């Protein structure tokens, strides 16, 4: 209880509140500009949060991402271009509503149900994470090994269309994580005599490259015509929202729950949650024929899902140090820098800070209503900003951000190299998320693998000797070998 | 620009073979069966398997498309120029920012990139100066990042 009071004190501090307000505006802006994503918002924030105490640093990221996921709906509804990939699932629907003259209902549903889905996700995070941490305290290196393998398996098989390219991408990420001295033998691997590479490839410059520079490159080569905002008056966005909550309570809860769950799966984040929830909404709807014609039901469900996913992703990130999506992949790096090493013990040693994170999450989703309303009002001005001026400024910001971490231009080079790599990979259908997960989890995977091998003296059966590790291992192997085995069985008949 | 899976696979296989060659020289951990070579070795072997499967898949699909396909943007010289501008200007920043200083390099980078992306010259110059000074103020004055002054050292503020 004392910790909770302490946590409230940490959050309701004028400096932290100021950071939350500023990050809200930043997040809403980034989300609303097509081509800038919530993950990019996080990558751009990291160099700034680098210089903050832990609570405001985490608060900035939590608030900015929650706001960005909502405001991605704005250009979706007004221009049929999703502001972030998380809004892509229902962009056509929202735009159809705008064309029918219901822009305010589309945006209002996006706003209100984003906030409600987010609050649901926070409730799940605040209740399930400490409970899971209790269980995780009993984990040894064998369980952690399987947990990481299960995590990357989910990222490859659930979150990607092409598992072969997903695996290749994951392995590339794992390989990147082996560079430097950070291995159990402390032997300098793949450093090629460079002292800068001794400490490994800087995670933050790399993330800025993969999530921001690659988007800038994509904008630079795009041949899309300039954006045109549909000129339409937007009325009161809150009109009829109460009735909508009463009309679609099941959709709201289902979207929030599915979203939170998908968010918690490693590698799958808000965008996949929105797609799955939209499809589910249509499947279970009493009037599926109305989907696509400007019907709010799918927006209710998937709008709640993408914001629920955001909070859900923090569950494995805080409890196990396994990111639930690309945003938490960056967050984990920030937590380490701030001395808040994720893992079950954070719930014992840093209880007040963990509570503070929950409070910030809650606050961000409540603040979304007034701030989001203001963003909708300002939408036309935001969307009229010329992107050919915005993108170069973001590039300069990225360069300074990458430089700021270690005050060296070497990291700017790392940023550029990974920006180009991410761009080329995506052009060729190699998904980025597994690579990121590989980089973030590579060290943890090796550490737990090697210490397990040493403990068991090289005996692989030890990986299946403890009850929880058997369960985790069996699940992993089932995902790997289940589908081909099933196909073989079917062919055999 | 999209390459056939076989081309991607071949490149990845080169990478994994290089890794396998390098780790042969890694020393074992004294008294242990597992050394620093084991883990990258497993990863590179896995990557090699993926690469072979990609080559096989690309080979089977070789009649479906060209070895290298240029997406719509990649047939426009203008788009290539833009991409080269982003990459080249960042490299120029890496090479010169320390000597010339953050503010002049930053302004130069922005003006060049604005013009490449077809902003109006006067707008480009004005926005470049304002944006660079603003970013400098945030990182140098507020966050205390030691951005280099370069040639502006005598008038540093």
PDB file of C-alpha atoms in Angstrom, chain B residues 4-149:
ATOM      1  CA  UNK B   4      14.328 -13.540 -56.559  1.00  0.00           C
ATOM      2  CA  UNK B   5      14.415 -15.627 -53.369  1.00  0.00           C
ATOM      3  CA  UNK B   6      17.343 -17.554 -54.825  1.00  0.00           C
ATOM      4  CA  UNK B   7      19.424 -14.381 -54.958  1.00  0.00           C
ATOM      5  CA  UNK B   8      18.487 -13.490 -51.376  1.00  0.00           C
ATOM      6  CA  UNK B   9      19.252 -17.067 -50.336  1.00  0.00           C
ATOM      7  CA  UNK B  10      22.646 -17.000 -52.025  1.00  0.00           C
ATOM      8  CA  UNK B  11      23.582 -13.787 -50.219  1.00  0.00           C
ATOM      9  CA  UNK B  12      22.451 -15.199 -46.873  1.00  0.00           C
ATOM     10  CA  UNK B  13      24.387 -18.409 -47.483  1.00  0.00           C
ATOM     11  CA  UNK B  14      27.553 -16.366 -48.110  1.00  0.00           C
ATOM     12  CA  UNK B  15      27.005 -14.607 -44.805  1.00  0.00           C
ATOM     13  CA  UNK B  16      26.485 -17.838 -42.882  1.00  0.00           C
ATOM     14  CA  UNK B  17      29.517 -19.481 -44.490  1.00  0.00           C
ATOM     15  CA  UNK B  18      31.622 -16.461 -43.538  1.00  0.00           C
ATOM     16  CA  UNK B  19      30.402 -16.719 -39.947  1.00  0.00           C
ATOM     17  CA  UNK B  20      31.165 -20.449 -39.868  1.00  0.00           C
ATOM     18  CA  UNK B  21      34.668 -19.733 -41.170  1.00  0.00           C
ATOM     19  CA  UNK B  22      35.334 -17.034 -38.567  1.00  0.00           C
ATOM     20  CA  UNK B  23      34.131 -18.996 -35.538  1.00  0.00           C
ATOM     21  CA  UNK B  24      36.530 -21.861 -36.277  1.00  0.00           C
ATOM     22  CA  UNK B  25      39.259 -19.776 -34.641  1.00  0.00           C
ATOM     23  CA  UNK B  26      37.297 -19.012 -31.456  1.00  0.00           C
ATOM     24  CA  UNK B  27      39.005 -20.581 -28.415  1.00  0.00           C
ATOM     25  CA  UNK B  28      37.028 -23.031 -26.226  1.00  0.00           C
ATOM     26  CA  UNK B  29      36.039 -22.034 -22.705  1.00  0.00           C
ATOM     27  CA  UNK B  30      38.549 -23.662 -20.339  1.00  0.00           C
ATOM     28  CA  UNK B  31      37.114 -26.771 -18.691  1.00  0.00           C
ATOM     29  CA  UNK B  32      33.747 -26.485 -20.477  1.00  0.00           C
ATOM     30  CA  UNK B  33      32.211 -28.262 -23.416  1.00  0.00           C
ATOM     31  CA  UNK B  34      30.527 -25.108 -24.668  1.00  0.00           C
ATOM     32  CA  UNK B  35      32.656 -22.261 -25.968  1.00  0.00           C
ATOM     33  CA  UNK B  36      31.916 -18.900 -27.606  1.00  0.00           C
ATOM     34  CA  UNK B  37      31.755 -20.574 -31.028  1.00  0.00           C
ATOM     35  CA  UNK B  38      28.819 -22.877 -30.246  1.00  0.00           C
ATOM     36  CA  UNK B  39      25.960 -20.375 -30.262  1.00  0.00           C
ATOM     37  CA  UNK B  40      26.906 -18.351 -33.374  1.00  0.00           C
ATOM     38  CA  UNK B  41      27.716 -21.690 -35.003  1.00  0.00           C
ATOM     39  CA  UNK B  42      24.190 -22.975 -34.364  1.00  0.00           C
ATOM     40  CA  UNK B  43      22.676 -19.732 -35.642  1.00  0.00           C
ATOM     41  CA  UNK B  44      24.808 -19.703 -38.789  1.00  0.00           C
ATOM     42  CA  UNK B  45      23.970 -23.354 -39.494  1.00  0.00           C
ATOM     43  CA  UNK B  46      20.282 -22.555 -39.159  1.00  0.00           C
ATOM     44  CA  UNK B  47      20.717 -19.597 -41.458  1.00  0.00           C
ATOM     45  CA  UNK B  48      22.470 -21.794 -43.998  1.00  0.00           C
ATOM     46  CA  UNK B  49      19.517 -24.208 -43.996  1.00  0.00           C
ATOM     47  CA  UNK B  50      17.135 -21.276 -44.560  1.00  0.00           C
ATOM     48  CA  UNK B  51      19.367 -19.998 -47.351  1.00  0.00           C
ATOM     49  CA  UNK B  52      19.365 -23.368 -49.122  1.00  0.00           C
ATOM     50  CA  UNK B  53      15.566 -23.601 -48.832  1.00  0.00           C
ATOM     51  CA  UNK B  54      15.246 -20.053 -50.203  1.00  0.00           C
ATOM     52  CA  UNK B  55      17.510 -20.870 -53.146  1.00  0.00           C
ATOM     53  CA  UNK B  56      15.460 -23.989 -53.875  1.00  0.00           C
ATOM     54  CA  UNK B  57      12.216 -22.040 -53.691  1.00  0.00           C
ATOM     55  CA  UNK B  58      13.575 -19.247 -55.865  1.00  0.00           C
ATOM     56  CA  UNK B  59      14.878 -21.753 -58.411  1.00  0.00           C
ATOM     57  CA  UNK B  60      11.492 -23.419 -58.706  1.00  0.00           C
ATOM     58  CA  UNK B  61       9.897 -20.002 -59.238  1.00  0.00           C
ATOM     59  CA  UNK B  62      12.535 -18.792 -61.716  1.00  0.00           C
ATOM     60  CA  UNK B  63      10.110 -18.734 -64.635  1.00  0.00           C
ATOM     61  CA  UNK B  64       7.484 -16.789 -62.705  1.00  0.00           C
ATOM     62  CA  UNK B  65       9.485 -13.572 -62.660  1.00  0.00           C
ATOM     63  CA  UNK B  66      12.839 -12.000 -63.351  1.00  0.00           C
ATOM     64  CA  UNK B  67      15.870 -12.430 -61.103  1.00  0.00           C
ATOM     65  CA  UNK B  68      15.638  -8.807 -60.110  1.00  0.00           C
ATOM     66  CA  UNK B  69      12.345  -6.994 -60.353  1.00  0.00           C
ATOM     67  CA  UNK B  70      12.116  -3.245 -60.178  1.00  0.00           C
ATOM     68  CA  UNK B  71       9.082  -1.979 -58.326  1.00  0.00           C
ATOM     69  CA  UNK B  72       7.282   1.034 -59.772  1.00  0.00           C
ATOM     70  CA  UNK B  73       9.430   3.458 -57.799  1.00  0.00           C
ATOM     71  CA  UNK B  74      12.658   1.779 -58.859  1.00  0.00           C
ATOM     72  CA  UNK B  75      12.027   2.620 -62.530  1.00  0.00           C
ATOM     73  CA  UNK B  76      12.052   6.353 -61.744  1.00  0.00           C
ATOM     74  CA  UNK B  77      15.480   8.050 -61.729  1.00  0.00           C
ATOM     75  CA  UNK B  78      14.056  10.740 -59.459  1.00  0.00           C
ATOM     76  CA  UNK B  79      13.220   8.179 -56.739  1.00  0.00           C
ATOM     77  CA  UNK B  80      16.716   6.673 -56.905  1.00  0.00           C
ATOM     78  CA  UNK B  81      18.150  10.162 -56.571  1.00  0.00           C
ATOM     79  CA  UNK B  82      16.054  10.731 -53.442  1.00  0.00           C
ATOM     80  CA  UNK B  83      17.235   7.477 -51.867  1.00  0.00           C
ATOM     81  CA  UNK B  84      20.851   8.286 -52.720  1.00  0.00           C
ATOM     82  CA  UNK B  85      20.341  11.761 -51.230  1.00  0.00           C
ATOM     83  CA  UNK B  86      19.105  10.351 -47.889  1.00  0.00           C
ATOM     84  CA  UNK B  87      21.964   7.850 -47.680  1.00  0.00           C
ATOM     85  CA  UNK B  88      24.693  10.085 -49.101  1.00  0.00           C
ATOM     86  CA  UNK B  89      23.818  13.087 -46.962  1.00  0.00           C
ATOM     87  CA  UNK B  90      23.860  10.942 -43.819  1.00  0.00           C
ATOM     88  CA  UNK B  91      27.304   9.635 -44.791  1.00  0.00           C
ATOM     89  CA  UNK B  92      28.430  13.209 -45.427  1.00  0.00           C
ATOM     90  CA  UNK B  93      27.233  14.130 -41.953  1.00  0.00           C
ATOM     91  CA  UNK B  94      29.238  11.249 -40.447  1.00  0.00           C
ATOM     92  CA  UNK B  95      32.337  12.358 -42.342  1.00  0.00           C
ATOM     93  CA  UNK B  96      32.193  16.120 -41.842  1.00  0.00           C
ATOM     94  CA  UNK B  97      30.098  17.047 -38.808  1.00  0.00           C
ATOM     95  CA  UNK B  98      33.043  16.868 -36.431  1.00  0.00           C
ATOM     96  CA  UNK B  99      35.237  19.142 -38.528  1.00  0.00           C
ATOM     97  CA  UNK B 100      32.666  21.577 -39.872  1.00  0.00           C
ATOM     98  CA  UNK B 101      30.323  21.474 -36.899  1.00  0.00           C
ATOM     99  CA  UNK B 102      26.774  20.341 -36.287  1.00  0.00           C
ATOM    100  CA  UNK B 103      24.954  23.527 -37.261  1.00  0.00           C
ATOM    101  CA  UNK B 104      26.514  24.071 -40.722  1.00  0.00           C
ATOM    102  CA  UNK B 105      26.384  20.350 -41.598  1.00  0.00           C
ATOM    103  CA  UNK B 106      22.809  20.084 -40.334  1.00  0.00           C
ATOM    104  CA  UNK B 107      21.651  23.104 -42.323  1.00  0.00           C
ATOM    105  CA  UNK B 108      23.439  21.820 -45.419  1.00  0.00           C
ATOM    106  CA  UNK B 109      21.893  18.356 -45.065  1.00  0.00           C
ATOM    107  CA  UNK B 110      18.404  19.768 -44.675  1.00  0.00           C
ATOM    108  CA  UNK B 111      18.625  22.215 -47.569  1.00  0.00           C
ATOM    109  CA  UNK B 112      19.956  19.519 -49.898  1.00  0.00           C
ATOM    110  CA  UNK B 113      17.298  17.020 -48.878  1.00  0.00           C
ATOM    111  CA  UNK B 114      14.467  19.566 -49.000  1.00  0.00           C
ATOM    112  CA  UNK B 115      15.489  20.498 -52.532  1.00  0.00           C
ATOM    113  CA  UNK B 116      15.768  16.832 -53.556  1.00  0.00           C
ATOM    114  CA  UNK B 117      12.214  16.363 -52.276  1.00  0.00           C
ATOM    115  CA  UNK B 118      11.139  19.426 -54.283  1.00  0.00           C
ATOM    116  CA  UNK B 119      10.568  22.045 -51.650  1.00  0.00           C
ATOM    117  CA  UNK B 120      10.723  25.683 -52.736  1.00  0.00           C
ATOM    118  CA  UNK B 121      14.289  27.079 -52.370  1.00  0.00           C
ATOM    119  CA  UNK B 122      13.416  29.966 -50.039  1.00  0.00           C
ATOM    120  CA  UNK B 123      11.276  27.704 -47.839  1.00  0.00           C
ATOM    121  CA  UNK B 124      14.044  25.119 -47.825  1.00  0.00           C
ATOM    122  CA  UNK B 125      16.662  27.588 -46.589  1.00  0.00           C
ATOM    123  CA  UNK B 126      14.442  29.159 -43.935  1.00  0.00           C
ATOM    124  CA  UNK B 127      13.110  25.872 -42.538  1.00  0.00           C
ATOM    125  CA  UNK B 128      16.587  24.301 -42.577  1.00  0.00           C
ATOM    126  CA  UNK B 129      18.055  27.100 -40.464  1.00  0.00           C
ATOM    127  CA  UNK B 130      15.179  27.185 -37.968  1.00  0.00           C
ATOM    128  CA  UNK B 131      14.955  23.384 -37.621  1.00  0.00           C
ATOM    129  CA  UNK B 132      18.698  22.884 -37.175  1.00  0.00           C
ATOM    130  CA  UNK B 133      18.959  25.598 -34.547  1.00  0.00           C
ATOM    131  CA  UNK B 134      15.915  24.182 -32.729  1.00  0.00           C
ATOM    132  CA  UNK B 135      17.319  20.627 -32.704  1.00  0.00           C
ATOM    133  CA  UNK B 136      20.663  22.013 -31.571  1.00  0.00           C
ATOM    134  CA  UNK B 137      18.992  23.914 -28.736  1.00  0.00           C
ATOM    135  CA  UNK B 138      17.121  20.814 -27.527  1.00  0.00           C
ATOM    136  CA  UNK B 139      20.088  18.455 -27.620  1.00  0.00           C
ATOM    137  CA  UNK B 140      22.997  20.793 -26.841  1.00  0.00           C
ATOM    138  CA  UNK B 141      21.464  23.185 -24.346  1.00  0.00           C
ATOM    139  CA  UNK B 142      18.727  21.115 -22.691  1.00  0.00           C
ATOM    140  CA  UNK B 143      20.045  17.550 -22.937  1.00  0.00           C
ATOM    141  CA  UNK B 144      23.738  18.508 -22.782  1.00  0.00           C
ATOM    142  CA  UNK B 145      24.805  16.417 -25.774  1.00  0.00           C
ATOM    143  CA  UNK B 146      28.269  17.649 -26.864  1.00  0.00           C
ATOM    144  CA  UNK B 147      27.388  18.372 -30.488  1.00  0.00           C
ATOM    145  CA  UNK B 148      30.531  19.602 -32.292  1.00  0.00           C
ATOM    146  CA  UNK B 149      30.825  23.345 -33.013  1.00  0.00           C
TER     147      UNK B 149
END
